[in-house]
Coordinates of C-alpha atoms in Angstrom, one line a residue:
X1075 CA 93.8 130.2 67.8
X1076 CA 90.2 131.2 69.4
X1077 CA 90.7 130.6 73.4
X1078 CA 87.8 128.1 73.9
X1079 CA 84.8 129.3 75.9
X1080 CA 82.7 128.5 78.7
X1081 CA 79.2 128.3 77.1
X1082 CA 75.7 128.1 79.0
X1083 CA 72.7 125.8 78.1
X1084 CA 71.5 128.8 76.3
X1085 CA 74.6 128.4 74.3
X1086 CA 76.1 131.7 75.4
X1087 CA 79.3 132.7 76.5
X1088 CA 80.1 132.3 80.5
X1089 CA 83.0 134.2 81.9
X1090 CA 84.1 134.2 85.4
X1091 CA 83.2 136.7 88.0
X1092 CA 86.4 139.0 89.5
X1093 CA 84.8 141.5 92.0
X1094 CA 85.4 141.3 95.5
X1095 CA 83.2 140.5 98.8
X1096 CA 85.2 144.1 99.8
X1097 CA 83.4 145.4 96.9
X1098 CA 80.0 144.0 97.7
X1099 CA 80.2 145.1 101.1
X1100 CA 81.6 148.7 100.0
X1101 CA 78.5 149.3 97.9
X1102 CA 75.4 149.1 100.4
X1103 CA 74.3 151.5 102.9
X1104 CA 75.5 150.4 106.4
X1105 CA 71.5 151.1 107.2
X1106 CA 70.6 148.3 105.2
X1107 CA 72.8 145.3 107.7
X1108 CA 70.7 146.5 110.6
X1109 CA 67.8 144.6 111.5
X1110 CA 64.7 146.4 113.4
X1111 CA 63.4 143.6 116.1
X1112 CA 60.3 145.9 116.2
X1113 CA 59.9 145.6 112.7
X1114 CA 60.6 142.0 112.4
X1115 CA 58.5 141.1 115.6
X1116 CA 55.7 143.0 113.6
X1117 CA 55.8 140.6 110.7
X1118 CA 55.5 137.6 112.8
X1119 CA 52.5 139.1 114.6
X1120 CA 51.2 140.2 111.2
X1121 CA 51.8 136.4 109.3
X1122 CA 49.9 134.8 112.5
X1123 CA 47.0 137.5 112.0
X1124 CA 47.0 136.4 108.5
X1125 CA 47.0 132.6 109.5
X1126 CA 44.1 133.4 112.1
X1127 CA 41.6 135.4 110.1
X1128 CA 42.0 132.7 107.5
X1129 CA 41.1 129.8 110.4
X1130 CA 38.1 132.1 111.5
X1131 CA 36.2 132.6 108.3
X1132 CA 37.4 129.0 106.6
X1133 CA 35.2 127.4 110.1
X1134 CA 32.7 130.2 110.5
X1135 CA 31.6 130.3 107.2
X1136 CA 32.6 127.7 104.6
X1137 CA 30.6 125.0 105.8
X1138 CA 27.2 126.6 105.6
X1139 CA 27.7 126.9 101.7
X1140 CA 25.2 125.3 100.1
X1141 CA 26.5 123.5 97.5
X1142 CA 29.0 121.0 97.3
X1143 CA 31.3 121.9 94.2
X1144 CA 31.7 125.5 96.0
X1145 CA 32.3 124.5 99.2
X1146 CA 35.4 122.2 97.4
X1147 CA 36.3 125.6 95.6
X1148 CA 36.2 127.7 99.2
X1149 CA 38.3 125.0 100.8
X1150 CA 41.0 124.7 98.0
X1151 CA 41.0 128.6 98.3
X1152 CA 41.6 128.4 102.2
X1153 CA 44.4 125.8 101.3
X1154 CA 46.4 128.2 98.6
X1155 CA 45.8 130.9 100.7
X1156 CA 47.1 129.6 103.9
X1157 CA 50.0 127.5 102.1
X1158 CA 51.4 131.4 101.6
X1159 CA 51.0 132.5 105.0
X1160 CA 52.4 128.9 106.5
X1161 CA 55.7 130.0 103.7
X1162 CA 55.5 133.3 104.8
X1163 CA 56.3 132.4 107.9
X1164 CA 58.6 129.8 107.2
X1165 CA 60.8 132.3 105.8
X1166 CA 60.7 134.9 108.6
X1167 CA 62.0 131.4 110.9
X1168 CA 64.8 131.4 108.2
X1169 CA 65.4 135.0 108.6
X1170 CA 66.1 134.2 112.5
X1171 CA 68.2 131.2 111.7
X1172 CA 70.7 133.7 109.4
X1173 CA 70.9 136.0 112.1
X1174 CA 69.2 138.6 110.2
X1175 CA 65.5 138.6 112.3
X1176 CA 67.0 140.8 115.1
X1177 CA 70.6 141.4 116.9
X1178 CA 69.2 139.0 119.8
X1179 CA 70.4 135.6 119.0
X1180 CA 68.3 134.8 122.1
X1181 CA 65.3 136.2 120.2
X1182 CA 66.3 134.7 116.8
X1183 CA 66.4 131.1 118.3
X1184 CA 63.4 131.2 120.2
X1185 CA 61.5 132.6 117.3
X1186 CA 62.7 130.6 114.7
X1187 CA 62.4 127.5 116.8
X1188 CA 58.6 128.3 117.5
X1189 CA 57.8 129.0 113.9
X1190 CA 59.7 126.2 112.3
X1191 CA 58.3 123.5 114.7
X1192 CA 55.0 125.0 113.8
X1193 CA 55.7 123.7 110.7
X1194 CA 57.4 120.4 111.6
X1195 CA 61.3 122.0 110.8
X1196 CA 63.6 121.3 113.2
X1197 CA 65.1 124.7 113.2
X1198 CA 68.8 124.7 114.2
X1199 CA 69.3 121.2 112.8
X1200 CA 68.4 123.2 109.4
X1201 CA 70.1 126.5 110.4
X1202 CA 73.5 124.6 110.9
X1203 CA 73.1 122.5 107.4
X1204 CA 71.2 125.5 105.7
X1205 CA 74.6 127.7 106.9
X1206 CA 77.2 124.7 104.9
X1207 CA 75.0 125.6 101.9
X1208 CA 75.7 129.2 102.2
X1209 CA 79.1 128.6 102.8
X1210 CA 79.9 126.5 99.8
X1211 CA 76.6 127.3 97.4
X1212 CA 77.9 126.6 93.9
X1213 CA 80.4 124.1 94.7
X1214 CA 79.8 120.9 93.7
X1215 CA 82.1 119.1 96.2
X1216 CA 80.8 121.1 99.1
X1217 CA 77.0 122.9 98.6
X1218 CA 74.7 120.9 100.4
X1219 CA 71.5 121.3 98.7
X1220 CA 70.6 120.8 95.4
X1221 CA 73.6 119.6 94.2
X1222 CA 73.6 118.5 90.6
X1223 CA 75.3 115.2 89.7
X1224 CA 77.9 115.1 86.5
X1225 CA 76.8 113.5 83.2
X1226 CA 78.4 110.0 83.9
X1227 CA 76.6 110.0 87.9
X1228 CA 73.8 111.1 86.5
X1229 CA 73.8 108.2 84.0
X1230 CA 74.7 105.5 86.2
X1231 CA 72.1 106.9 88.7
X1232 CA 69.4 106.6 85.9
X1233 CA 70.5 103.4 83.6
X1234 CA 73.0 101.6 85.7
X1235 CA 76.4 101.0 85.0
X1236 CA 76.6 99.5 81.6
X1237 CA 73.7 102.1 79.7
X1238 CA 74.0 101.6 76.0
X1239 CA 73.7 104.9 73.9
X1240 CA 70.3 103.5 72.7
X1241 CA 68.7 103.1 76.2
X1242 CA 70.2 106.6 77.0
X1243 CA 68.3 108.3 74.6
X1244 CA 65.3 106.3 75.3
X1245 CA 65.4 107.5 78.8
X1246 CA 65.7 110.7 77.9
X1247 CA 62.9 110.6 76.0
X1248 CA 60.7 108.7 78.3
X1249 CA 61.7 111.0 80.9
X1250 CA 60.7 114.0 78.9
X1251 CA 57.4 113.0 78.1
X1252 CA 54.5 115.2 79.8
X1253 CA 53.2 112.9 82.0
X1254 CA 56.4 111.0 83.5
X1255 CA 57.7 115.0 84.4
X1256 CA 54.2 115.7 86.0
X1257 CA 54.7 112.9 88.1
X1258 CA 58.2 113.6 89.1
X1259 CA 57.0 117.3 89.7
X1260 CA 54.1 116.5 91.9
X1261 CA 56.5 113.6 94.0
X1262 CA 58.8 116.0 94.2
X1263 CA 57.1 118.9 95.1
X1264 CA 54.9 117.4 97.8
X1265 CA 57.8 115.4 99.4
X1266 CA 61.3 116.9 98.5
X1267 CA 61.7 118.7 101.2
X1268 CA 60.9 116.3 104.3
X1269 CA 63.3 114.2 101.7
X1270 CA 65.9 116.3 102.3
X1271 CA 65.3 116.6 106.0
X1272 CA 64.9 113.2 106.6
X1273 CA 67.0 111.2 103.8
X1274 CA 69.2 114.2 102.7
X1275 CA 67.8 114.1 99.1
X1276 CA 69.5 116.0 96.8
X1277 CA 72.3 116.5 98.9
X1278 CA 76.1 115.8 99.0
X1279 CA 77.1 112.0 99.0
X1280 CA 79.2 112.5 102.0
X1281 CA 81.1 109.6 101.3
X1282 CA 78.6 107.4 100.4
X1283 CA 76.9 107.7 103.9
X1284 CA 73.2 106.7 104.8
X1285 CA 70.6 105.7 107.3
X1286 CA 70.0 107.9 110.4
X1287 CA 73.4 109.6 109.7
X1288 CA 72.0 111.6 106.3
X1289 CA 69.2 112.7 108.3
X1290 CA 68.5 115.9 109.6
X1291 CA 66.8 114.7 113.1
X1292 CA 70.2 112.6 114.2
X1293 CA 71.9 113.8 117.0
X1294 CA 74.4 110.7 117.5
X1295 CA 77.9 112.0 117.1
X1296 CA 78.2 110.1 113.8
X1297 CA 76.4 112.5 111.9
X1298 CA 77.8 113.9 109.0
X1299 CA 76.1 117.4 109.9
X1300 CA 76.5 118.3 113.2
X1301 CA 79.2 118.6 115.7
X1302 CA 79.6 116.7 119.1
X1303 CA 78.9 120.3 121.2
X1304 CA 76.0 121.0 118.9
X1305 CA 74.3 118.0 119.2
X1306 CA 72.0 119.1 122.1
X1307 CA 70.5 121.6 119.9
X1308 CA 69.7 119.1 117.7
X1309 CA 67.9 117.1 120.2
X1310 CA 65.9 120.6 121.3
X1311 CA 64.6 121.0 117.6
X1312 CA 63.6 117.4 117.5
X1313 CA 61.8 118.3 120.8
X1314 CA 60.2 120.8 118.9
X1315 CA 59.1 119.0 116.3
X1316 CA 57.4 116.1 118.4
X1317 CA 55.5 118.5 120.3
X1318 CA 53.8 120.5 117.6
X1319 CA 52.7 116.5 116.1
X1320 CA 51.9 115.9 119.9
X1321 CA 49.7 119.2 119.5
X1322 CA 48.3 117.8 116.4
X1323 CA 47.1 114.7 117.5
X1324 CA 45.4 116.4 120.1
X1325 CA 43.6 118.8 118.0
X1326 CA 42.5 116.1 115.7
X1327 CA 40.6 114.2 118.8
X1328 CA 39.1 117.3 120.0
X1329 CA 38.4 118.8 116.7
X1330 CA 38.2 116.1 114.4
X1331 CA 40.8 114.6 112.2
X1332 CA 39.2 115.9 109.0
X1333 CA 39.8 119.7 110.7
X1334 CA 43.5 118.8 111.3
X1335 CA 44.0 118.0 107.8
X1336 CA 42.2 120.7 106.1
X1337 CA 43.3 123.7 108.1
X1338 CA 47.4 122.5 108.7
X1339 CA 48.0 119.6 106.6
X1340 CA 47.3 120.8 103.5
X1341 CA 48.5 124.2 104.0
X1342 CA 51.6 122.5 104.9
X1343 CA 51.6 120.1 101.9
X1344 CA 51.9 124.0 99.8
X1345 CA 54.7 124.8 102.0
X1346 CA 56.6 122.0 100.9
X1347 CA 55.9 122.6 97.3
X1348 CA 57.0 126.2 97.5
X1349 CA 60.3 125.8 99.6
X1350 CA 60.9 123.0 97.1
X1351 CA 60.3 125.6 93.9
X1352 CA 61.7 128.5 95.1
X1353 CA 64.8 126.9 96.3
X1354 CA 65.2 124.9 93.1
X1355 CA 64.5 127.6 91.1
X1356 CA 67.2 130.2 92.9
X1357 CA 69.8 127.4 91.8
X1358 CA 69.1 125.7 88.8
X1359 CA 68.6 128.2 85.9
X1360 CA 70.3 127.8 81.5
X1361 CA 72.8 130.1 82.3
X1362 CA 73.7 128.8 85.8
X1363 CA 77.7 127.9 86.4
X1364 CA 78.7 125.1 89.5
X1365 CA 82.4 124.6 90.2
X1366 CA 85.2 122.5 91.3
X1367 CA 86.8 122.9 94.9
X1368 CA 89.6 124.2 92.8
X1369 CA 87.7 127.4 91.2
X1370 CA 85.1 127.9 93.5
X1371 CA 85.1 131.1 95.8
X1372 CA 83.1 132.8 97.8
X1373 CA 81.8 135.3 95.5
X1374 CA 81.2 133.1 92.6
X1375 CA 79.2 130.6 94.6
X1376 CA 77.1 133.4 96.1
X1377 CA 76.2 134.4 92.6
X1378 CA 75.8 131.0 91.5
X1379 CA 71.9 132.2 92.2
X1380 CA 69.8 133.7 90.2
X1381 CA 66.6 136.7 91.2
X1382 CA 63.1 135.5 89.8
X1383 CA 59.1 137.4 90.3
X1384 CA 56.1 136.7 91.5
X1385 CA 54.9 140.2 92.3
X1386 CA 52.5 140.3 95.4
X1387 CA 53.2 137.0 96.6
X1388 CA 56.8 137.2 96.9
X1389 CA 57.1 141.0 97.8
X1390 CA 54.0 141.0 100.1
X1391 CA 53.7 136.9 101.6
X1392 CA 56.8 135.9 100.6
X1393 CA 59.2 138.3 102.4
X1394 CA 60.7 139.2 98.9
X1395 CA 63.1 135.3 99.5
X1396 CA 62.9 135.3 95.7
X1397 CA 63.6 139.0 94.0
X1398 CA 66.4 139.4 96.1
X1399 CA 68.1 135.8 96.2
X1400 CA 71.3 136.9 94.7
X1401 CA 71.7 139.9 97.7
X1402 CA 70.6 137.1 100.1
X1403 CA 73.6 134.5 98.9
X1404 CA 75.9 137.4 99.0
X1405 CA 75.3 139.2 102.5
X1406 CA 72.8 136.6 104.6
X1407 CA 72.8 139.1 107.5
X1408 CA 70.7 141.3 105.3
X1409 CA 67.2 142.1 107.1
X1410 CA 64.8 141.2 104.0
X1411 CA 62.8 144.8 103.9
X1412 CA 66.4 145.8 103.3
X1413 CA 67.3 143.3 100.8
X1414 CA 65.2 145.2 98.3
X1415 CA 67.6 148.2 98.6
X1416 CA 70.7 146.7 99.0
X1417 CA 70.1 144.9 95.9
X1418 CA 70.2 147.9 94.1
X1419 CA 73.7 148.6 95.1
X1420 CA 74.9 145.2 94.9
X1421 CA 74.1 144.7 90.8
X1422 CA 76.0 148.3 90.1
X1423 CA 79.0 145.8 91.2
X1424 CA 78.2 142.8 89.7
X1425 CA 77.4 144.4 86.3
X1426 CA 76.7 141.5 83.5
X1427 CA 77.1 139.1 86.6
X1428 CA 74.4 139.5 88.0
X1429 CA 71.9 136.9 87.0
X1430 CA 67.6 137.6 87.0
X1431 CA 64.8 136.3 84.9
X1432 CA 61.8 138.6 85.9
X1433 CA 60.4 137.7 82.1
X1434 CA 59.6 134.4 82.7
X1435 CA 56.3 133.2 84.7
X1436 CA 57.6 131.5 87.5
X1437 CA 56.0 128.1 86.7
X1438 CA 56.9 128.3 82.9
X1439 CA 60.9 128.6 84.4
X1440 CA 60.0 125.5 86.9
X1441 CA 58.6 123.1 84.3
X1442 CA 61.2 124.1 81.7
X1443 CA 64.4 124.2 84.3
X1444 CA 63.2 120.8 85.7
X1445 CA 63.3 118.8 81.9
X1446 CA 66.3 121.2 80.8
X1447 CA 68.7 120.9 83.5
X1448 CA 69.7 117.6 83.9
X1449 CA 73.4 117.3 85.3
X1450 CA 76.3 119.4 84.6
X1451 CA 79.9 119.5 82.9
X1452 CA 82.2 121.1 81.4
X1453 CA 82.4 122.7 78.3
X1454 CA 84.2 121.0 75.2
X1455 CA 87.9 122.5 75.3
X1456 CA 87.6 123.4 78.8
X1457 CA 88.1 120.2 80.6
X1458 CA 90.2 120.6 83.7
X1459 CA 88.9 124.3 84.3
X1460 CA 86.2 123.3 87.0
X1461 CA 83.1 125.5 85.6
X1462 CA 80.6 123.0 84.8
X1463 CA 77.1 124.3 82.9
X1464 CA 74.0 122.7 83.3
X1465 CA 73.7 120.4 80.2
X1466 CA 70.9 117.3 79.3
X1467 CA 71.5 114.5 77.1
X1468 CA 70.0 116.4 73.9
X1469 CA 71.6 120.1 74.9
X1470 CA 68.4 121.6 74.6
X1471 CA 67.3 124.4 76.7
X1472 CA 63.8 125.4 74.4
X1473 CA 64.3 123.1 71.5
X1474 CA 67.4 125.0 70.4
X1475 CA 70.9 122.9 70.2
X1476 CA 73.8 124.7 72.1
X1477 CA 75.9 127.0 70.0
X1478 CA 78.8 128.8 70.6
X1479 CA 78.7 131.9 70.6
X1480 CA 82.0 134.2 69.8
X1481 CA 82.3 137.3 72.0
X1482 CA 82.6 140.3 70.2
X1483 CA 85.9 141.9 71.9
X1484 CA 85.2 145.3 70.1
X1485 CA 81.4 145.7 71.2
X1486 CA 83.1 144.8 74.5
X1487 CA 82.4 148.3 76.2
X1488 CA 79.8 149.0 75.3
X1489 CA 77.6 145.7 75.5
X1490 CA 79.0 146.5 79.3
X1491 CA 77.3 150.2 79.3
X1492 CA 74.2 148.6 78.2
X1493 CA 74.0 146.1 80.5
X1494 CA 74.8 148.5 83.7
X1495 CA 72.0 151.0 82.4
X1496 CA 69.4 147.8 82.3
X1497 CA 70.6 146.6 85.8
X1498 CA 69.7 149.5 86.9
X1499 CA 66.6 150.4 85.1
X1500 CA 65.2 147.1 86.2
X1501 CA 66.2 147.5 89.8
X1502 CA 64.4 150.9 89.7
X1503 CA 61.2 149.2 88.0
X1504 CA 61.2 146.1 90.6
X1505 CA 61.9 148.6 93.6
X1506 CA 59.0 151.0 92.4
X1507 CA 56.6 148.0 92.8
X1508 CA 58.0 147.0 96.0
X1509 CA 57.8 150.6 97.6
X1510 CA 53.9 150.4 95.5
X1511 CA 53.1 147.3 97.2
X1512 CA 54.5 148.8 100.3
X1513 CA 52.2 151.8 100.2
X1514 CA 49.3 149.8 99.7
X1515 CA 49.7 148.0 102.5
X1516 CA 50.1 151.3 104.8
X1517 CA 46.7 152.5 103.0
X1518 CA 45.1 149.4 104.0
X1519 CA 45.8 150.7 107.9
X1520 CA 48.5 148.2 108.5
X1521 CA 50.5 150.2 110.7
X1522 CA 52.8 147.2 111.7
X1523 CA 54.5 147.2 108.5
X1524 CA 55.4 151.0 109.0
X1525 CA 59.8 151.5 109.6
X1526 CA 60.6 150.6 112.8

């Protein structure tokens, strides 16, 4: 009798992961865990050059365009454009909260609290929820963001209680039509993540708790984040936080409010929607597993993440957060210009494990994951095993219903050569552009992106 399978929303086989953190560790350069401060100091002072020369030709020289429509085109530019540089250094504040910004925890607070107030983030607040989700990602009782919901929650949530099959599938279809999705994208694009920070959206139940205790500013000792003897840093990133919209208010009556809100607000608005894409889409992929307290370890959560591209952006503005996810999950401490690298070394390990979509435009994966990926749950003979796969009420990834799909035990070896000599051709392809875009940058005369 056939052992019953895991299977994927793709309708593929999924088989657990067995190599070890040792392993992991074993297999990257010991170069590659040592942050440069020089180096990372440069990339601050490079983002805020970035930011500035933006500010200086968006004042200077937008408003004596002539006509209307092109002065709304310039403007939307300087928005797009600056909503990069804000991420950009968004992320570098996330690199200090990891540790991974320099070996100066002194440095790495200070920084990351600067950068992430600038952008209304109170920083350790986030670094002491953001580190749960590391140590848990993939586990469904413990991972703090993003957390899917199981098929029955995820009913009840939607239809209540008593949801005949009929209204089910209605929803479902309702909620799959074009324009409900682009409404839940743009909602939850422009305000998922001060959600989260403030309401905890998308986060663990913790018991059913709510109010100020789910939120990310509350330093009373009844929070369901935070320690009593780390409540004080809570109150200095809420300090944070209310001086940079102390700042802001002050700008807009010198400046004008209209200034405020073109230069920061809606640069910040772009912020949200990235964080909120690029985190969903490191987490919720077709092939993706979640598990049970039970089966969950460190290693498979880790590499319940999956590596995506969007070439310049990402490698360049981006600090490469999203081509080298899965390295990031397994070894935080990892200085990003070294995460490139490391990931090489890492996949040799992880073999078929490893998980990457660089085919798929970034948006085409965000509008399918978000109508595809619904809840999860297990697959059918595998009750009890605590691997749940994302499903929806149709099982439909692309239009296709799930099928399983028998693993050829014969091909066995040599599916595995195949997919070790694609690993690593793609890793050579990705790092090629990387080093390219690299090079470029050091022909531009940018001499503070230069090894440190």
């Amino acid at each position: 009798m056939e052992k019953p399978q895991h299977i994927d929303l793709n309708g593929d086989p999924f088989e657990l992961s067995s190599f070890t953190m040792k392993e992991i560790y074993d297999a990257i350069p010991p170069h590659c865990f040592k942050p440069s401060t020089i180096r990372s100091v440069a990339y601050v002072i490079r983002d805020y050059f970035y930011l500035s020369v933006l500010v200086y030709l968006a004042v200077t020289y937008i408003p004596i365009i002539p006509y209307t429509p092109l002065r709304f085109l310039a403007w939307s530019a300087y928005t797009v454009l600056q909503g990069f540089v804000f991420t950009g250094i968004w992320i570098l504040a996330h690199e200090c909260g990891h540790g991974a910004f320099s070996k100066s925890k002194n440095l790495n607070w200070t920084l990351g609290l600067i950068m992430h107030s600038f952008l209304l983030v109170p920083f350790h607040s986030w670094r002491l929820s953001h580190a749960q989700h590391h140590k848990a990602t993939g586990n469904i009782e413990r991972d703090t963001a993003f957390v899917p919901k199981l098929r029955d929650e995820w009913i009840k949530e939607k239809l209540g209680t008593k949801a005949s099959e009929n209204l089910i599938e209605l929803a479902e279809l309702a909620e799959d039509s074009p324009i409900s999705a682009l409404w839940h994208d743009i909602v939850h694009q422009l305000f998922g993540w001060p959600g989260y920070l403030l309401f905890n959206l998308t986060g663990q139940k913790y018991g059913g708790a709510k109010g100020l205790r789910i939120s990310h500013f509350y330093f009373g000792k009844d929070s369901v984040f935070y320690k009593e003897n780390e409540l004080g840093l809570i109150i200095l990133s809420d300090i944070g936080v209310a001086i940079m919209i102390a700042a802001l208010v002050i700008a807009g009556q010198l400046f004008g409010s209209w200034n405020v809100i073109i230069l920061w607000f809606v640069p910040w608005l772009w912020v949200n929607n990235w964080i909120v894409a690029i985190t969903f889409l490191q987490h919720t992929d077709a092939t993706m597993p979640h598990y049970s307290n039970s089966t969950w370890n460190f290693a498979r959560g880790a590499t319940a993440t999956i590596d995506r591209d969007l070439g310049f952006i990402d490698t360049h503005l981006f600090h490469d957060i999203i081509g080298t996810h899965v390295c990031h999950h397994l070894v935080s401490t990892i200085p990003f210009y070294h995460a490139g690298e490391a990931s090489v070394h890492i996949r040799r390990v992880m073999g078929k494990h490893y998980k990457s979509d660089t085919k798929t435009p970034f948006w085409t994966a965000f509008w399918r994951n978000q109508r595809s990926c619904k809840f999860v749950e297990e697959s059918k003979g595998c009750e009890g095993s605590g691997v749940y796969m994302f499903r929806n009420l149709q099982n439909t990834p692309n239009g296709q219903a799930i099928s399983k799909k028998p693993i050829d035990r014969g091909s066995e070896k040599s599916e595995k050569k195949e997919e070790l000599k694609s690993v690593i051709s793609s890793s050579i392809n990705i790092e090629t552009r990387r080093r390219l875009s690299q090079s470029a940058q050091l022909r531009a005369n940018l001499p503070i992106l230069a090894e440190a």
